[in-house]
């Protein structure tokens, strides 16, 4: 149930995440009247603003991050009037009594803390909140990824949050799960009887899960040097998409049932051995090309850095539904385009009826689930060309959310913030899922640490990653599906 009043407290309010994602998401909820009438947003950061200066700062920034059609000066000023700012260092406890007094004066029915801070503070802030009694029943806390840097640190963080909050108060956010197409994977699978019967090893040959972007690290060298692509994207975002694609139908769609099935997928991943990692994990790093810097030339990056900006691997699931079906992950910076999608490759028909016809090539069916951009779904299948003979051509049956007209695509952060406000943790990550994921991917980190000379392949900016990643998938099945443009239609796909 939505509270009658609430306070939204952002730790790290002067950072990029706040102005790029959080404030625009809250503005969306505001203009759509999905916030309580009485609410406040309290920004917390070390930058020495007062409330008025912070509001002016946000106003000067928001035109870049709020869509032009949504911009209304009166609405912007009305929304910003709900925002205040406290100058304090979240790493030091002397500011927390001031925050406590400020929240007591507000008297809000619900309080949400959002940790838009560096991960080093994820274990600090909850301790101080508990010390000063700011972790009561009416509070919830949203934590950004990465939740831990390995299994041991994730366990330590979980212990801290168990000691300071109830699990029902902790919301570990993965904004991918707030995207409509990610959620639509569940509807596509479980609401349509024509797909679920073939969603298994008997009909599916292999699955690709790709999330690449045509940007570098954008002045985040300090963070990226400690994280790398595997920690930043694979252990959380991509494995969540794997779970949506591979999970069994929940008994009912509630938080416990849904998240139980997610954990079952993670626990079914075939454990990694050193030999398997050596043969089935590829890491790369982008190199200078044209006017673009290589990773090692970026600010705050070591000149001999071995941090990966590209990661590819084969994942296997040991259960009845998916045994023998490989899943391929691919993530990368400075690629030719920005896209996140799942491509499901179905097996060829058991009898190629037209295979003997000269010039005729039968193709396996392919399903593309596009998460971003231009969210949508496309199914590719063979149809007979008009005329004599049985010459076939692949055609598309597609759906794109943009074609729904008046139906608006919701912002992922807005959806998840509202879920937290309503007390619905379904699309947030549970403690056991975090540990199960790290238990699996941590083996790769241990391998890299044990074998520091593990190959790190270079790839020029604007290419599809190191060529070795092609051999990873080609040695098992086919080739990567590389979208040439930011379009859902598969006639815009090309292969390296």
mmCIF file of N, CA, C and O in Angstrom, residues 371-418:
data_model
loop_
_atom_site.group_PDB
_atom_site.id
_atom_site.type_symbol
_atom_site.label_atom_id
_atom_site.label_comp_id
_atom_site.label_asym_id
_atom_site.label_seq_id
_atom_site.Cartn_x
_atom_site.Cartn_y
_atom_site.Cartn_z
ATOM 1 N N UNK A 371 16.073 -5.753 -25.014
ATOM 2 C CA UNK A 371 15.868 -5.047 -23.750
ATOM 3 C C UNK A 371 16.048 -3.544 -23.941
ATOM 4 O O UNK A 371 15.286 -2.737 -23.420
ATOM 5 N N UNK A 372 17.089 -3.158 -24.691
ATOM 6 C CA UNK A 372 17.324 -1.751 -25.023
ATOM 7 C C UNK A 372 18.265 -1.687 -26.220
ATOM 8 O O UNK A 372 19.066 -2.595 -26.426
ATOM 9 N N UNK A 373 18.169 -0.632 -27.040
ATOM 10 C CA UNK A 373 17.096 0.364 -27.105
ATOM 11 C C UNK A 373 15.960 -0.181 -27.962
ATOM 12 O O UNK A 373 16.019 -1.325 -28.404
ATOM 13 N N UNK A 374 14.948 0.634 -28.256
ATOM 14 C CA UNK A 374 13.818 0.201 -29.087
ATOM 15 C C UNK A 374 13.295 -1.146 -28.630
ATOM 16 O O UNK A 374 13.270 -2.129 -29.375
ATOM 17 N N UNK A 375 12.867 -1.201 -27.389
ATOM 18 C CA UNK A 375 12.461 -2.449 -26.764
ATOM 19 C C UNK A 375 11.403 -3.169 -27.586
ATOM 20 O O UNK A 375 10.448 -2.556 -28.061
ATOM 21 N N UNK A 376 11.600 -4.467 -27.741
ATOM 22 C CA UNK A 376 10.630 -5.237 -28.497
ATOM 23 C C UNK A 376 11.035 -6.682 -28.651
ATOM 24 O O UNK A 376 12.013 -7.155 -28.066
ATOM 25 N N UNK A 377 10.259 -7.414 -29.446
ATOM 26 C CA UNK A 377 10.465 -8.844 -29.671
ATOM 27 C C UNK A 377 10.295 -9.119 -31.155
ATOM 28 O O UNK A 377 9.379 -8.586 -31.793
ATOM 29 N N UNK A 378 11.157 -9.950 -31.725
ATOM 30 C CA UNK A 378 11.008 -10.333 -33.132
ATOM 31 C C UNK A 378 11.264 -11.830 -33.281
ATOM 32 O O UNK A 378 12.178 -12.376 -32.655
ATOM 33 N N UNK A 379 10.437 -12.481 -34.059
ATOM 34 C CA UNK A 379 10.571 -13.904 -34.351
ATOM 35 C C UNK A 379 10.863 -14.062 -35.831
ATOM 36 O O UNK A 379 10.142 -13.524 -36.680
ATOM 37 N N UNK A 380 11.938 -14.757 -36.152
ATOM 38 C CA UNK A 380 12.319 -14.963 -37.553
ATOM 39 C C UNK A 380 12.024 -16.402 -37.950
ATOM 40 O O UNK A 380 12.386 -17.338 -37.244
ATOM 41 N N UNK A 381 11.332 -16.552 -39.112
ATOM 42 C CA UNK A 381 10.992 -17.892 -39.591
ATOM 43 C C UNK A 381 10.976 -17.902 -41.119
ATOM 44 O O UNK A 381 10.969 -16.854 -41.770
ATOM 45 N N UNK A 382 10.965 -19.089 -41.709
ATOM 46 C CA UNK A 382 11.000 -19.246 -43.163
ATOM 47 C C UNK A 382 9.592 -19.199 -43.752
ATOM 48 O O UNK A 382 8.640 -19.768 -43.191
ATOM 49 N N UNK A 383 9.486 -18.545 -44.898
ATOM 50 C CA UNK A 383 8.242 -18.534 -45.679
ATOM 51 C C UNK A 383 8.595 -18.810 -47.142
ATOM 52 O O UNK A 383 9.682 -18.452 -47.619
ATOM 53 N N UNK A 384 7.674 -19.414 -47.856
ATOM 54 C CA UNK A 384 7.884 -19.714 -49.285
ATOM 55 C C UNK A 384 7.752 -18.435 -50.104
ATOM 56 O O UNK A 384 6.845 -17.638 -49.901
ATOM 57 N N UNK A 385 8.694 -18.254 -51.026
ATOM 58 C CA UNK A 385 8.595 -17.146 -51.970
ATOM 59 C C UNK A 385 7.522 -17.451 -53.021
ATOM 60 O O UNK A 385 7.341 -18.615 -53.421
ATOM 61 N N UNK A 386 6.806 -16.437 -53.493
ATOM 62 C CA UNK A 386 5.799 -16.671 -54.547
ATOM 63 C C UNK A 386 6.450 -17.222 -55.813
ATOM 64 O O UNK A 386 7.604 -16.917 -56.129
ATOM 65 N N UNK A 387 5.714 -18.047 -56.527
ATOM 66 C CA UNK A 387 6.203 -18.588 -57.787
ATOM 67 C C UNK A 387 6.369 -20.088 -57.726
ATOM 68 O O UNK A 387 5.999 -20.748 -56.748
ATOM 69 N N UNK A 388 6.936 -20.627 -58.784
ATOM 70 C CA UNK A 388 7.130 -22.076 -58.850
ATOM 71 C C UNK A 388 8.264 -22.501 -57.928
ATOM 72 O O UNK A 388 9.130 -21.716 -57.557
ATOM 73 N N UNK A 389 8.263 -23.775 -57.606
ATOM 74 C CA UNK A 389 9.307 -24.296 -56.736
ATOM 75 C C UNK A 389 9.041 -23.983 -55.271
ATOM 76 O O UNK A 389 7.984 -23.447 -54.905
ATOM 77 N N UNK A 390 10.019 -24.343 -54.431
ATOM 78 C CA UNK A 390 9.890 -24.145 -52.985
ATOM 79 C C UNK A 390 11.095 -23.385 -52.438
ATOM 80 O O UNK A 390 11.806 -23.870 -51.571
ATOM 81 N N UNK A 391 11.308 -22.223 -52.996
ATOM 82 C CA UNK A 391 12.356 -21.357 -52.491
ATOM 83 C C UNK A 391 11.807 -20.587 -51.281
ATOM 84 O O UNK A 391 10.699 -20.033 -51.342
ATOM 85 N N UNK A 392 12.568 -20.585 -50.224
ATOM 86 C CA UNK A 392 12.109 -19.939 -48.986
ATOM 87 C C UNK A 392 12.974 -18.732 -48.651
ATOM 88 O O UNK A 392 14.115 -18.596 -49.084
ATOM 89 N N UNK A 393 12.404 -17.863 -47.852
ATOM 90 C CA UNK A 393 13.107 -16.671 -47.374
ATOM 91 C C UNK A 393 12.736 -16.450 -45.922
ATOM 92 O O UNK A 393 11.583 -16.672 -45.527
ATOM 93 N N UNK A 394 13.698 -15.979 -45.136
ATOM 94 C CA UNK A 394 13.392 -15.673 -43.743
ATOM 95 C C UNK A 394 12.675 -14.332 -43.645
ATOM 96 O O UNK A 394 13.075 -13.342 -44.275
ATOM 97 N N UNK A 395 11.615 -14.312 -42.852
ATOM 98 C CA UNK A 395 10.838 -13.097 -42.631
ATOM 99 C C UNK A 395 10.669 -12.897 -41.126
ATOM 100 O O UNK A 395 10.911 -13.812 -40.332
ATOM 101 N N UNK A 396 10.244 -11.693 -40.765
ATOM 102 C CA UNK A 396 10.126 -11.338 -39.355
ATOM 103 C C UNK A 396 8.680 -11.095 -38.960
ATOM 104 O O UNK A 396 7.890 -10.518 -39.708
ATOM 105 N N UNK A 397 8.347 -11.535 -37.772
ATOM 106 C CA UNK A 397 7.107 -11.149 -37.115
ATOM 107 C C UNK A 397 7.548 -10.412 -35.847
ATOM 108 O O UNK A 397 8.189 -11.016 -34.977
ATOM 109 N N UNK A 398 7.273 -9.109 -35.776
ATOM 110 C CA UNK A 398 7.887 -8.334 -34.706
ATOM 111 C C UNK A 398 6.884 -7.466 -33.962
ATOM 112 O O UNK A 398 5.800 -7.145 -34.457
ATOM 113 N N UNK A 399 7.289 -7.124 -32.776
ATOM 114 C CA UNK A 399 6.545 -6.203 -31.915
ATOM 115 C C UNK A 399 7.540 -5.235 -31.302
ATOM 116 O O UNK A 399 8.575 -5.650 -30.767
ATOM 117 N N UNK A 400 7.271 -3.939 -31.403
ATOM 118 C CA UNK A 400 8.106 -2.912 -30.814
ATOM 119 C C UNK A 400 7.216 -2.031 -29.945
ATOM 120 O O UNK A 400 6.143 -1.607 -30.376
ATOM 121 N N UNK A 401 7.649 -1.771 -28.716
ATOM 122 C CA UNK A 401 6.825 -0.990 -27.799
ATOM 123 C C UNK A 401 6.486 0.383 -28.357
ATOM 124 O O UNK A 401 5.415 0.933 -28.088
ATOM 125 N N UNK A 402 7.382 0.966 -29.154
ATOM 126 C CA UNK A 402 7.131 2.293 -29.707
ATOM 127 C C UNK A 402 5.889 2.328 -30.585
ATOM 128 O O UNK A 402 5.292 3.394 -30.804
ATOM 129 N N UNK A 403 5.480 1.163 -31.106
ATOM 130 C CA UNK A 403 4.339 1.109 -32.006
ATOM 131 C C UNK A 403 3.003 1.056 -31.271
ATOM 132 O O UNK A 403 1.946 0.995 -31.901
ATOM 133 N N UNK A 404 3.051 1.085 -29.943
ATOM 134 C CA UNK A 404 1.806 1.041 -29.174
ATOM 135 C C UNK A 404 1.109 2.389 -29.111
ATOM 136 O O UNK A 404 0.036 2.518 -28.527
ATOM 137 N N UNK A 405 1.734 3.406 -29.676
ATOM 138 C CA UNK A 405 1.086 4.715 -29.732
ATOM 139 C C UNK A 405 1.051 5.418 -28.395
ATOM 140 O O UNK A 405 2.073 5.846 -27.874
ATOM 141 N N UNK A 406 -0.150 5.524 -27.820
ATOM 142 C CA UNK A 406 -0.332 6.292 -26.593
ATOM 143 C C UNK A 406 0.206 5.592 -25.351
ATOM 144 O O UNK A 406 0.285 6.192 -24.283
ATOM 145 N N UNK A 407 0.533 4.310 -25.461
ATOM 146 C CA UNK A 407 1.058 3.592 -24.307
ATOM 147 C C UNK A 407 2.518 3.984 -24.105
ATOM 148 O O UNK A 407 3.350 3.808 -24.989
ATOM 149 N N UNK A 408 2.838 4.534 -22.933
ATOM 150 C CA UNK A 408 4.175 5.039 -22.671
ATOM 151 C C UNK A 408 5.056 3.952 -22.061
ATOM 152 O O UNK A 408 4.612 3.168 -21.235
ATOM 153 N N UNK A 409 6.312 3.955 -22.494
ATOM 154 C CA UNK A 409 7.299 3.074 -21.875
ATOM 155 C C UNK A 409 7.698 3.663 -20.532
ATOM 156 O O UNK A 409 8.082 4.833 -20.445
ATOM 157 N N UNK A 410 7.586 2.887 -19.496
ATOM 158 C CA UNK A 410 7.954 3.384 -18.180
ATOM 159 C C UNK A 410 9.460 3.393 -17.980
ATOM 160 O O UNK A 410 10.178 2.597 -18.567
ATOM 161 N N UNK A 411 9.928 4.328 -17.170
ATOM 162 C CA UNK A 411 11.337 4.373 -16.818
ATOM 163 C C UNK A 411 11.640 3.276 -15.809
ATOM 164 O O UNK A 411 10.885 3.051 -14.856
ATOM 165 N N UNK A 412 12.761 2.575 -16.015
ATOM 166 C CA UNK A 412 13.097 1.435 -15.158
ATOM 167 C C UNK A 412 13.297 1.862 -13.707
ATOM 168 O O UNK A 412 12.807 1.213 -12.779
ATOM 169 N N UNK A 413 14.020 2.946 -13.494
ATOM 170 C CA UNK A 413 14.251 3.406 -12.129
ATOM 171 C C UNK A 413 12.944 3.858 -11.481
ATOM 172 O O UNK A 413 12.710 3.597 -10.288
ATOM 173 N N UNK A 414 12.094 4.532 -12.251
ATOM 174 C CA UNK A 414 10.805 4.969 -11.698
ATOM 175 C C UNK A 414 9.982 3.766 -11.261
ATOM 176 O O UNK A 414 9.362 3.773 -10.179
ATOM 177 N N UNK A 415 9.954 2.725 -12.093
ATOM 178 C CA UNK A 415 9.186 1.521 -11.753
ATOM 179 C C UNK A 415 9.700 0.899 -10.454
ATOM 180 O O UNK A 415 8.915 0.539 -9.557
ATOM 181 N N UNK A 416 11.017 0.783 -10.326
ATOM 182 C CA UNK A 416 11.581 0.103 -9.164
ATOM 183 C C UNK A 416 11.479 0.958 -7.899
ATOM 184 O O UNK A 416 11.245 0.424 -6.807
ATOM 185 N N UNK A 417 11.639 2.267 -8.030
ATOM 186 C CA UNK A 417 11.448 3.144 -6.866
ATOM 187 C C UNK A 417 10.013 3.054 -6.376
ATOM 188 O O UNK A 417 9.748 2.982 -5.171
ATOM 189 N N UNK A 418 9.077 3.039 -7.316
ATOM 190 C CA UNK A 418 7.667 2.920 -6.921
ATOM 191 C C UNK A 418 7.395 1.568 -6.264
ATOM 192 O O UNK A 418 6.644 1.482 -5.280
#
